[in-house]
């Protein structure tokens, strides 16, 4: 009987070890990457934020507290943060499926130089850090560039355009506008 | 029959022994010196409270232990983001004075390996310091020691809570020395490429509300930086 117990003990150790080795603890949900291949060998991808539904929070330093979102967001009123806006959103692909989270940070402060930055986080793929131009291009879109990325985007470089569209208004779905980010990225030379 | 029972008891003991060996492996989860503690360059230390009600915003899957703040915040229920959490924190400098705003997004990572005592999260910070500029920090964090030393004791406790003194560097990569990567975006940080380390100091944790008294610190190395007004004041 002792021998059977010892056999069971080793079987238990082996089974637990095999389970720990082969069964993933974290198995992230993946949506299909809707990437278009461009003639230059790069790729293009569209990310969307439906407003106001996808807005998680918006904090505007120095503004009326009622302008902050959601209700109860106690945004700091330090003078030093004046002119800065932080917004965080759920991020969708071009099929309107939520694929990640995004933060958009804008500052008008002259001491650090005015800026608009995006940080996109796609849990199953990686993150992108975007630096946008302060001035829009002809009022149609705001140009920008990829300044860094992680995992899938780590070795990429390229441009991005930020659009704000109002022609997607849909009262039934509660959509009043849409922020769109269209990336045009290429991998390092020699990788393809 | 008795052999079958003996085999089953052996199996259960085997699994339990494996779990205990994993949890109490003395060779992992030891505190290591922060690589930035020997840096000759300026290190900006930015602190925040990791208690959800002290944060400007905290949200994650509504089923998580840590409460959403404010209560009206949208939860992250969609399949692609339900393993993620998002926080916005007021950051203070080494003297406890307001230093900026930080946005952190983190997600449990598929590179988690329990056999290696790893509970990995991929996280990114956007840090804006109004007088100096903006940076992004990306890192892998290992929560194994946090779960082993705080969450499991709290779960086992009859009061569903843990109290003690616990301090760890959470950053485990992607830098070879267990450092996070930093990319400067604007102001005096424009063009900066550097490293950072995030650490947690815990005093109390509850299974009902998550962190009760936990402070986070983000240490960012700033090579060849002009001293900030805070640093200059501290040096005088």
CSV table of C-alpha atoms in Angstrom, one decimal:
chain,number,residue,atom,x,y,z
A,1,UNK,CA,0.0,0.0,0.0
A,2,UNK,CA,2.9,2.3,0.8
A,3,UNK,CA,4.3,1.6,-2.7
A,4,UNK,CA,0.9,2.5,-4.3
A,5,UNK,CA,1.0,5.8,-2.2
A,6,UNK,CA,4.5,6.6,-3.5
A,7,UNK,CA,3.5,5.8,-7.1
A,8,UNK,CA,0.5,8.1,-6.6
A,9,UNK,CA,2.7,10.8,-5.1
A,10,UNK,CA,5.0,10.8,-8.1
A,11,UNK,CA,2.1,10.7,-10.5
A,12,UNK,CA,0.6,13.7,-8.7
A,13,UNK,CA,3.9,15.6,-8.9
A,14,UNK,CA,4.3,14.8,-12.6
A,15,UNK,CA,0.7,15.7,-13.5
A,16,UNK,CA,0.9,19.0,-11.7
A,17,UNK,CA,4.2,19.7,-13.4
A,18,UNK,CA,2.8,18.9,-16.8
A,19,UNK,CA,-0.2,21.0,-16.1
A,20,UNK,CA,1.9,23.9,-15.1
A,21,UNK,CA,4.1,23.5,-18.1
A,22,UNK,CA,1.5,23.0,-20.8
A,23,UNK,CA,-1.6,24.8,-19.8
A,24,UNK,CA,-1.3,28.6,-20.2
A,25,UNK,CA,-2.3,30.6,-17.2
A,26,UNK,CA,-3.2,33.7,-19.3
A,27,UNK,CA,-4.9,33.2,-22.6
A,28,UNK,CA,-5.8,36.6,-24.0
A,29,UNK,CA,-8.7,37.1,-26.3
A,30,UNK,CA,-7.6,38.0,-29.9
A,31,UNK,CA,-9.6,39.9,-32.5
A,32,UNK,CA,-8.3,39.5,-36.1
A,33,UNK,CA,-5.8,42.2,-37.0
A,34,UNK,CA,-7.4,44.2,-39.9
A,35,UNK,CA,-4.2,45.2,-41.6
A,36,UNK,CA,-4.0,46.4,-45.2
A,37,UNK,CA,-0.8,45.8,-47.1
A,38,UNK,CA,0.4,48.9,-48.9
A,39,UNK,CA,2.3,49.1,-52.2
A,40,UNK,CA,5.6,50.1,-50.5
A,41,UNK,CA,5.6,46.9,-48.5
A,42,UNK,CA,4.3,48.6,-45.3
A,43,UNK,CA,0.9,48.2,-43.8
A,44,UNK,CA,-2.0,50.4,-42.9
A,45,UNK,CA,-4.4,49.9,-40.0
A,46,UNK,CA,-7.4,51.9,-38.7
A,47,UNK,CA,-8.2,52.4,-35.0
A,48,UNK,CA,-11.5,54.0,-33.9
A,49,UNK,CA,-13.0,55.6,-30.9
A,50,UNK,CA,-16.8,56.1,-30.9
A,51,UNK,CA,-17.8,59.2,-29.0
A,52,UNK,CA,-19.1,59.5,-26.4
A,53,UNK,CA,-19.5,55.8,-25.7
A,54,UNK,CA,-15.9,54.8,-25.7
A,55,UNK,CA,-14.7,57.6,-23.5
A,56,UNK,CA,-13.7,56.2,-20.1
A,57,UNK,CA,-12.4,59.5,-18.6
A,58,UNK,CA,-11.6,63.0,-19.5
A,59,UNK,CA,-9.8,65.4,-17.2
A,60,UNK,CA,-9.1,69.1,-18.0
A,61,UNK,CA,-6.8,70.9,-15.6
A,62,UNK,CA,-8.0,74.3,-14.6
A,63,UNK,CA,-11.5,73.8,-16.1
A,64,UNK,CA,-14.9,73.7,-14.4
A,65,UNK,CA,-15.0,70.4,-12.5
A,66,UNK,CA,-18.3,69.7,-14.1
A,67,UNK,CA,-16.4,69.4,-17.5
A,68,UNK,CA,-14.5,66.4,-16.2
A,69,UNK,CA,-15.8,62.8,-17.0
A,70,UNK,CA,-17.1,60.6,-15.3
A,71,UNK,CA,-18.9,62.3,-12.6
A,72,UNK,CA,-16.9,62.1,-9.4
A,73,UNK,CA,-13.6,62.4,-11.2
A,74,UNK,CA,-11.7,64.8,-8.9
A,75,UNK,CA,-9.1,66.2,-11.3
A,76,UNK,CA,-6.2,68.2,-9.7
A,77,UNK,CA,-6.4,71.9,-10.1
A,78,UNK,CA,-2.7,72.6,-9.8
A,79,UNK,CA,-1.7,75.7,-11.8
A,80,UNK,CA,1.2,73.8,-13.3
A,81,UNK,CA,-1.1,71.5,-15.1
A,82,UNK,CA,-3.0,74.3,-16.7
A,83,UNK,CA,-3.9,73.8,-20.4
A,84,UNK,CA,-3.4,70.0,-20.3
A,85,UNK,CA,-6.1,67.5,-21.1
A,86,UNK,CA,-6.0,63.8,-20.5
A,87,UNK,CA,-8.5,61.5,-22.1
A,88,UNK,CA,-8.7,57.7,-22.0
A,89,UNK,CA,-10.8,55.6,-24.3
A,90,UNK,CA,-11.7,52.1,-25.3
A,91,UNK,CA,-10.1,51.5,-28.7
A,92,UNK,CA,-11.9,49.7,-31.6
A,93,UNK,CA,-10.7,48.2,-34.9
A,94,UNK,CA,-12.4,49.0,-38.3
A,95,UNK,CA,-15.0,46.3,-37.5
A,96,UNK,CA,-16.0,48.3,-34.4
A,97,UNK,CA,-14.8,45.5,-32.1
A,98,UNK,CA,-13.0,46.7,-28.9
A,99,UNK,CA,-9.4,45.6,-29.2
A,100,UNK,CA,-7.6,47.8,-26.6
A,101,UNK,CA,-7.3,51.0,-24.6
A,102,UNK,CA,-5.9,54.4,-25.6
A,103,UNK,CA,-4.8,57.6,-23.8
A,104,UNK,CA,-4.7,61.0,-25.6
A,105,UNK,CA,-2.8,63.7,-23.8
A,106,UNK,CA,-2.7,67.3,-24.9
A,107,UNK,CA,-0.8,70.2,-23.5
A,108,UNK,CA,-0.6,73.8,-24.5
A,109,UNK,CA,2.1,74.7,-22.1
A,110,UNK,CA,4.9,76.7,-23.7
A,111,UNK,CA,7.6,75.7,-21.2
A,112,UNK,CA,7.6,72.1,-22.4
A,113,UNK,CA,6.4,72.8,-25.9
A,114,UNK,CA,2.8,72.2,-26.7
A,115,UNK,CA,2.0,68.6,-27.7
A,116,UNK,CA,-0.6,66.0,-28.5
A,117,UNK,CA,0.4,62.4,-27.8
A,118,UNK,CA,-1.4,59.1,-28.1
A,119,UNK,CA,-0.6,55.9,-26.3
A,120,UNK,CA,-2.4,52.8,-27.7
A,121,UNK,CA,-2.4,49.5,-25.8
A,122,UNK,CA,-3.5,46.4,-27.6
A,123,UNK,CA,-3.2,43.6,-24.9
A,124,UNK,CA,-2.6,40.7,-27.3
A,125,UNK,CA,-0.3,42.7,-29.7
A,126,UNK,CA,1.7,45.4,-28.0
A,127,UNK,CA,1.6,49.2,-27.6
A,128,UNK,CA,2.2,52.2,-29.8
A,129,UNK,CA,3.4,55.7,-28.8
A,130,UNK,CA,2.4,58.4,-31.2
A,131,UNK,CA,3.5,62.0,-31.4
A,132,UNK,CA,1.1,64.2,-33.3
A,133,UNK,CA,1.6,67.6,-34.9
A,134,UNK,CA,-0.1,70.5,-33.1
A,135,UNK,CA,-1.4,71.9,-36.3
A,136,UNK,CA,-3.9,70.0,-38.5
A,137,UNK,CA,-3.3,69.4,-42.2
A,138,UNK,CA,-5.7,71.7,-44.0
A,139,UNK,CA,-8.3,71.1,-41.3
A,140,UNK,CA,-8.9,67.5,-42.5
A,141,UNK,CA,-6.6,65.6,-40.2
A,142,UNK,CA,-3.8,65.9,-37.7
A,143,UNK,CA,-0.5,64.3,-38.9
A,144,UNK,CA,1.8,62.5,-36.6
A,145,UNK,CA,4.4,59.8,-36.3
A,146,UNK,CA,5.2,56.6,-34.4
A,147,UNK,CA,7.9,57.3,-31.9
A,148,UNK,CA,8.1,53.9,-30.2
A,149,UNK,CA,6.3,50.6,-29.7
A,150,UNK,CA,6.5,47.3,-27.9
A,151,UNK,CA,6.3,43.7,-29.1
A,152,UNK,CA,4.6,43.6,-32.5
A,153,UNK,CA,5.3,47.3,-33.0
A,154,UNK,CA,8.8,47.5,-31.5
A,155,UNK,CA,10.7,47.6,-34.7
A,156,UNK,CA,8.1,49.5,-36.7
A,157,UNK,CA,8.3,53.1,-37.9
A,158,UNK,CA,5.9,55.3,-39.9
A,159,UNK,CA,3.2,57.9,-39.9
A,160,UNK,CA,-0.2,58.3,-38.5
A,161,UNK,CA,-3.2,60.5,-39.2
A,162,UNK,CA,-5.8,61.5,-36.7
A,163,UNK,CA,-9.3,62.3,-38.0
A,164,UNK,CA,-12.4,63.5,-36.2
A,165,UNK,CA,-15.5,62.5,-38.1
A,166,UNK,CA,-19.0,63.7,-37.5
A,167,UNK,CA,-20.5,62.0,-40.5
A,168,UNK,CA,-20.9,58.8,-38.6
A,169,UNK,CA,-23.5,60.1,-36.2
A,170,UNK,CA,-26.0,57.4,-35.2
A,171,UNK,CA,-28.7,58.3,-32.7
A,172,UNK,CA,-29.7,54.7,-32.3
A,173,UNK,CA,-26.2,53.6,-31.3
A,174,UNK,CA,-25.6,56.9,-29.4
A,175,UNK,CA,-22.7,57.8,-31.5
A,176,UNK,CA,-22.2,61.5,-32.0
A,177,UNK,CA,-18.7,61.5,-33.5
A,178,UNK,CA,-15.7,59.3,-34.1
A,179,UNK,CA,-11.9,59.7,-33.6
A,180,UNK,CA,-10.0,57.7,-36.2
A,181,UNK,CA,-6.3,56.9,-36.2
A,182,UNK,CA,-4.9,55.6,-39.4
A,183,UNK,CA,-1.4,54.2,-39.2
A,184,UNK,CA,1.0,53.6,-42.1
A,185,UNK,CA,3.9,51.5,-40.7
A,186,UNK,CA,6.9,49.7,-42.1
A,187,UNK,CA,9.2,47.2,-40.5
A,188,UNK,CA,13.0,47.6,-40.6
A,189,UNK,CA,14.8,47.2,-43.9
A,190,UNK,CA,16.0,43.6,-44.4
A,191,UNK,CA,13.2,42.1,-42.3
A,192,UNK,CA,10.9,41.4,-45.2
B,1,UNK,CA,-10.2,-0.7,-3.1
B,2,UNK,CA,-7.6,0.2,-0.5
B,3,UNK,CA,-4.9,0.4,-3.2
B,4,UNK,CA,-7.1,2.8,-5.2
B,5,UNK,CA,-7.6,5.0,-2.2
B,6,UNK,CA,-3.9,4.9,-1.4
B,7,UNK,CA,-3.1,5.9,-5.1
B,8,UNK,CA,-5.6,8.8,-4.9
B,9,UNK,CA,-4.3,10.1,-1.6
B,10,UNK,CA,-0.8,9.9,-3.1
B,11,UNK,CA,-1.9,11.9,-6.1
B,12,UNK,CA,-3.5,14.6,-3.9
B,13,UNK,CA,-0.3,14.8,-1.8
B,14,UNK,CA,1.8,14.9,-5.0
B,15,UNK,CA,-0.2,17.9,-6.4
B,16,UNK,CA,-0.2,19.6,-3.0
B,17,UNK,CA,3.6,19.1,-2.6
B,18,UNK,CA,4.2,20.6,-6.1
B,19,UNK,CA,2.0,23.6,-5.3
B,20,UNK,CA,3.8,24.2,-1.9
B,21,UNK,CA,7.3,23.8,-3.6
B,22,UNK,CA,6.3,26.4,-6.2
B,23,UNK,CA,4.9,28.8,-3.7
B,24,UNK,CA,7.7,28.5,-1.1
B,25,UNK,CA,10.6,28.1,-3.4
B,26,UNK,CA,13.3,30.0,-1.4
B,27,UNK,CA,15.3,30.7,-4.5
B,28,UNK,CA,12.8,33.0,-6.2
B,29,UNK,CA,11.2,36.4,-5.4
B,30,UNK,CA,14.1,37.7,-3.4
B,31,UNK,CA,14.5,41.4,-3.2
B,32,UNK,CA,17.2,42.7,-5.4
B,33,UNK,CA,19.0,46.0,-5.4
B,34,UNK,CA,17.5,48.4,-7.9
B,35,UNK,CA,19.9,49.0,-10.8
B,36,UNK,CA,19.2,52.7,-10.5
B,37,UNK,CA,20.5,52.9,-7.0
B,38,UNK,CA,24.1,53.0,-8.3
B,39,UNK,CA,23.4,55.4,-11.1
B,40,UNK,CA,25.5,58.6,-11.4
B,41,UNK,CA,22.7,60.3,-13.3
B,42,UNK,CA,19.7,62.1,-12.0
B,43,UNK,CA,16.9,59.8,-11.0
B,44,UNK,CA,13.5,61.3,-10.9
B,45,UNK,CA,11.4,59.5,-8.3
B,46,UNK,CA,7.7,59.8,-8.8
B,47,UNK,CA,5.3,58.3,-6.2
B,48,UNK,CA,1.6,57.5,-6.2
B,49,UNK,CA,-0.9,55.8,-3.9
B,50,UNK,CA,-2.0,52.4,-5.4
B,51,UNK,CA,-5.2,52.5,-3.3
B,52,UNK,CA,-8.0,52.9,-5.8
B,53,UNK,CA,-9.9,55.6,-3.9
B,54,UNK,CA,-6.7,57.7,-3.8
B,55,UNK,CA,-6.2,57.5,-7.5
B,56,UNK,CA,-7.9,59.9,-9.9
B,57,UNK,CA,-9.3,57.0,-11.8
B,58,UNK,CA,-9.0,53.2,-11.5
B,59,UNK,CA,-10.9,50.8,-13.7
B,60,UNK,CA,-10.7,47.1,-14.7
B,61,UNK,CA,-13.0,44.2,-15.1
B,62,UNK,CA,-15.9,44.8,-12.6
B,63,UNK,CA,-15.3,41.3,-11.1
B,64,UNK,CA,-11.8,42.3,-9.9
B,65,UNK,CA,-11.0,42.6,-6.2
B,66,UNK,CA,-10.0,46.3,-6.5
B,67,UNK,CA,-12.9,48.6,-6.5
B,68,UNK,CA,-13.5,50.9,-9.5
B,69,UNK,CA,-13.0,54.6,-8.8
B,70,UNK,CA,-15.0,56.7,-9.3
B,71,UNK,CA,-17.9,54.3,-9.0
B,72,UNK,CA,-19.3,55.7,-12.3
B,73,UNK,CA,-16.2,54.7,-14.2
B,74,UNK,CA,-16.8,52.4,-17.2
B,75,UNK,CA,-15.6,48.9,-16.4
B,76,UNK,CA,-13.4,46.9,-18.9
B,77,UNK,CA,-15.7,44.0,-19.6
B,78,UNK,CA,-15.0,43.5,-23.3
B,79,UNK,CA,-13.2,40.2,-24.0
B,80,UNK,CA,-10.1,41.9,-25.5
B,81,UNK,CA,-9.5,44.1,-22.5
B,82,UNK,CA,-11.0,42.3,-19.5
B,83,UNK,CA,-7.5,41.2,-18.3
B,84,UNK,CA,-6.4,44.9,-18.3
B,85,UNK,CA,-6.5,47.6,-15.8
B,86,UNK,CA,-6.2,51.4,-16.2
B,87,UNK,CA,-5.3,54.0,-13.7
B,88,UNK,CA,-4.6,57.7,-13.7
B,89,UNK,CA,-2.6,59.0,-10.8
B,90,UNK,CA,-1.4,62.2,-9.4
B,91,UNK,CA,2.4,61.8,-9.1
B,92,UNK,CA,4.4,63.4,-6.3
B,93,UNK,CA,8.2,64.0,-6.2
B,94,UNK,CA,10.6,62.8,-3.5
B,95,UNK,CA,9.5,65.7,-1.2
B,96,UNK,CA,5.8,64.8,-1.5
B,97,UNK,CA,5.1,67.8,-3.7
B,98,UNK,CA,2.8,67.4,-6.9
B,99,UNK,CA,5.0,66.6,-9.8
B,100,UNK,CA,2.7,65.5,-12.6
B,101,UNK,CA,0.1,63.1,-13.9
B,102,UNK,CA,0.6,59.5,-14.9
B,103,UNK,CA,-1.6,57.2,-17.0
B,104,UNK,CA,-0.8,53.5,-16.6
B,105,UNK,CA,-2.4,50.6,-18.6
B,106,UNK,CA,-1.4,47.1,-17.8
B,107,UNK,CA,-2.5,43.6,-18.9
B,108,UNK,CA,-1.7,40.1,-17.7
B,109,UNK,CA,0.9,38.7,-20.1
B,110,UNK,CA,0.8,35.4,-21.9
B,111,UNK,CA,4.5,35.0,-21.0
B,112,UNK,CA,3.4,34.2,-17.4
B,113,UNK,CA,5.1,30.9,-16.4
B,114,UNK,CA,4.2,29.5,-13.0
B,115,UNK,CA,7.1,27.0,-13.2
B,116,UNK,CA,9.5,30.0,-13.4
B,117,UNK,CA,7.6,31.8,-10.5
B,118,UNK,CA,6.4,34.4,-12.9
B,119,UNK,CA,3.1,36.3,-12.9
B,120,UNK,CA,3.9,38.8,-15.6
B,121,UNK,CA,2.0,41.9,-16.6
B,122,UNK,CA,2.9,44.1,-19.6
B,123,UNK,CA,2.4,47.7,-18.6
B,124,UNK,CA,2.9,51.2,-20.1
B,125,UNK,CA,3.0,54.5,-18.4
B,126,UNK,CA,2.5,58.0,-19.9
B,127,UNK,CA,4.1,60.5,-17.5
B,128,UNK,CA,3.6,64.2,-17.8
B,129,UNK,CA,5.6,66.5,-15.6
B,130,UNK,CA,4.4,70.1,-16.4
B,131,UNK,CA,7.7,71.8,-15.7
B,132,UNK,CA,9.9,69.3,-17.5
B,133,UNK,CA,8.1,67.3,-20.3
B,134,UNK,CA,6.5,63.9,-21.1
B,135,UNK,CA,7.9,60.4,-21.3
B,136,UNK,CA,6.5,56.9,-21.9
B,137,UNK,CA,7.7,53.9,-19.9
B,138,UNK,CA,7.1,50.3,-20.9
B,139,UNK,CA,7.9,47.3,-18.8
B,140,UNK,CA,7.1,43.8,-17.7
B,141,UNK,CA,6.3,43.5,-14.1
B,142,UNK,CA,6.4,40.2,-12.1
B,143,UNK,CA,3.7,40.0,-9.5
B,144,UNK,CA,4.7,36.5,-8.2
B,145,UNK,CA,6.2,37.8,-4.9
B,146,UNK,CA,3.2,40.2,-4.5
B,147,UNK,CA,0.7,37.3,-4.8
B,148,UNK,CA,2.8,34.9,-2.7
B,149,UNK,CA,3.6,37.4,0.1
B,150,UNK,CA,0.4,39.5,0.2
B,151,UNK,CA,-2.6,38.2,-1.7
B,152,UNK,CA,-2.4,34.5,-0.5
B,153,UNK,CA,-1.8,35.4,3.2
B,154,UNK,CA,-4.8,37.8,3.0
B,155,UNK,CA,-6.9,35.0,1.4
B,156,UNK,CA,-5.8,32.5,4.1
B,157,UNK,CA,-6.4,35.0,6.9
B,158,UNK,CA,-9.7,34.8,8.9
B,159,UNK,CA,-10.0,38.5,8.6
B,160,UNK,CA,-9.5,38.4,4.8
B,161,UNK,CA,-6.7,40.9,5.0
B,162,UNK,CA,-3.0,41.3,5.3
B,163,UNK,CA,-0.9,43.8,7.2
B,164,UNK,CA,2.9,44.0,7.3
B,165,UNK,CA,5.9,45.7,5.7
B,166,UNK,CA,6.7,44.7,2.2
B,167,UNK,CA,8.8,46.4,-0.5
B,168,UNK,CA,9.8,45.1,-3.9
B,169,UNK,CA,10.9,46.2,-7.4
B,170,UNK,CA,8.1,45.0,-9.6
B,171,UNK,CA,9.9,45.7,-12.9
B,172,UNK,CA,11.4,42.6,-14.4
B,173,UNK,CA,12.1,43.7,-18.0
B,174,UNK,CA,12.5,44.2,-20.9
B,175,UNK,CA,16.0,45.5,-19.9
B,176,UNK,CA,18.6,42.9,-19.1
B,177,UNK,CA,19.0,44.2,-15.6
B,178,UNK,CA,15.3,44.1,-14.9
B,179,UNK,CA,14.7,47.7,-16.0
B,180,UNK,CA,11.9,49.3,-17.9
B,181,UNK,CA,12.5,51.3,-21.1
B,182,UNK,CA,11.8,55.0,-21.3
B,183,UNK,CA,11.2,57.1,-24.4
B,184,UNK,CA,11.2,60.9,-24.0
B,185,UNK,CA,8.6,62.7,-25.9
B,186,UNK,CA,8.7,66.4,-25.2
B,187,UNK,CA,10.2,69.3,-23.2
B,188,UNK,CA,13.7,68.5,-21.8
B,189,UNK,CA,12.9,64.8,-22.3
B,190,UNK,CA,12.6,65.1,-26.1
B,191,UNK,CA,14.8,62.4,-27.7
B,192,UNK,CA,15.6,60.8,-24.4
B,193,UNK,CA,16.2,57.0,-24.2
B,194,UNK,CA,16.6,55.7,-20.7
B,195,UNK,CA,15.6,53.2,-18.1
B,196,UNK,CA,13.2,53.1,-15.2
B,197,UNK,CA,12.2,50.8,-12.3
B,198,UNK,CA,8.8,50.6,-10.6
B,199,UNK,CA,8.5,49.5,-7.0
B,200,UNK,CA,5.7,48.9,-4.5
B,201,UNK,CA,5.7,49.5,-0.8
B,202,UNK,CA,2.8,47.6,0.9
B,203,UNK,CA,1.4,48.0,4.4
B,204,UNK,CA,-2.1,46.6,4.2
B,205,UNK,CA,-4.3,44.6,1.7
B,206,UNK,CA,-7.9,43.4,1.9
B,207,UNK,CA,-9.6,40.7,-0.1
B,208,UNK,CA,-12.7,42.9,-0.2
B,209,UNK,CA,-11.2,46.1,-1.6
B,210,UNK,CA,-7.7,45.3,-2.8
B,211,UNK,CA,-4.8,47.6,-1.8
B,212,UNK,CA,-5.6,49.4,1.5
B,213,UNK,CA,-2.1,51.0,2.1
B,214,UNK,CA,0.2,50.5,-0.9
B,215,UNK,CA,2.5,53.1,-2.4
B,216,UNK,CA,4.0,52.9,-5.9
B,217,UNK,CA,7.2,54.6,-7.0
B,218,UNK,CA,8.5,55.0,-10.5
B,219,UNK,CA,12.2,55.8,-10.7
B,220,UNK,CA,13.3,57.2,-14.0
B,221,UNK,CA,17.0,57.7,-14.9
B,222,UNK,CA,17.6,61.0,-16.7
B,223,UNK,CA,21.1,61.1,-18.2
B,224,UNK,CA,22.7,64.5,-18.7
B,225,UNK,CA,19.6,66.3,-17.5
B,226,UNK,CA,19.4,69.9,-16.4
B,227,UNK,CA,18.4,69.8,-12.8
B,228,UNK,CA,14.7,70.4,-12.3
B,229,UNK,CA,13.7,73.2,-9.9
B,230,UNK,CA,13.0,70.6,-7.3
B,231,UNK,CA,16.4,69.0,-7.5
B,232,UNK,CA,18.1,72.3,-7.6
B,233,UNK,CA,16.2,73.4,-4.4
B,234,UNK,CA,17.1,70.1,-2.7
B,235,UNK,CA,20.8,70.5,-3.6
B,236,UNK,CA,21.0,74.1,-2.1
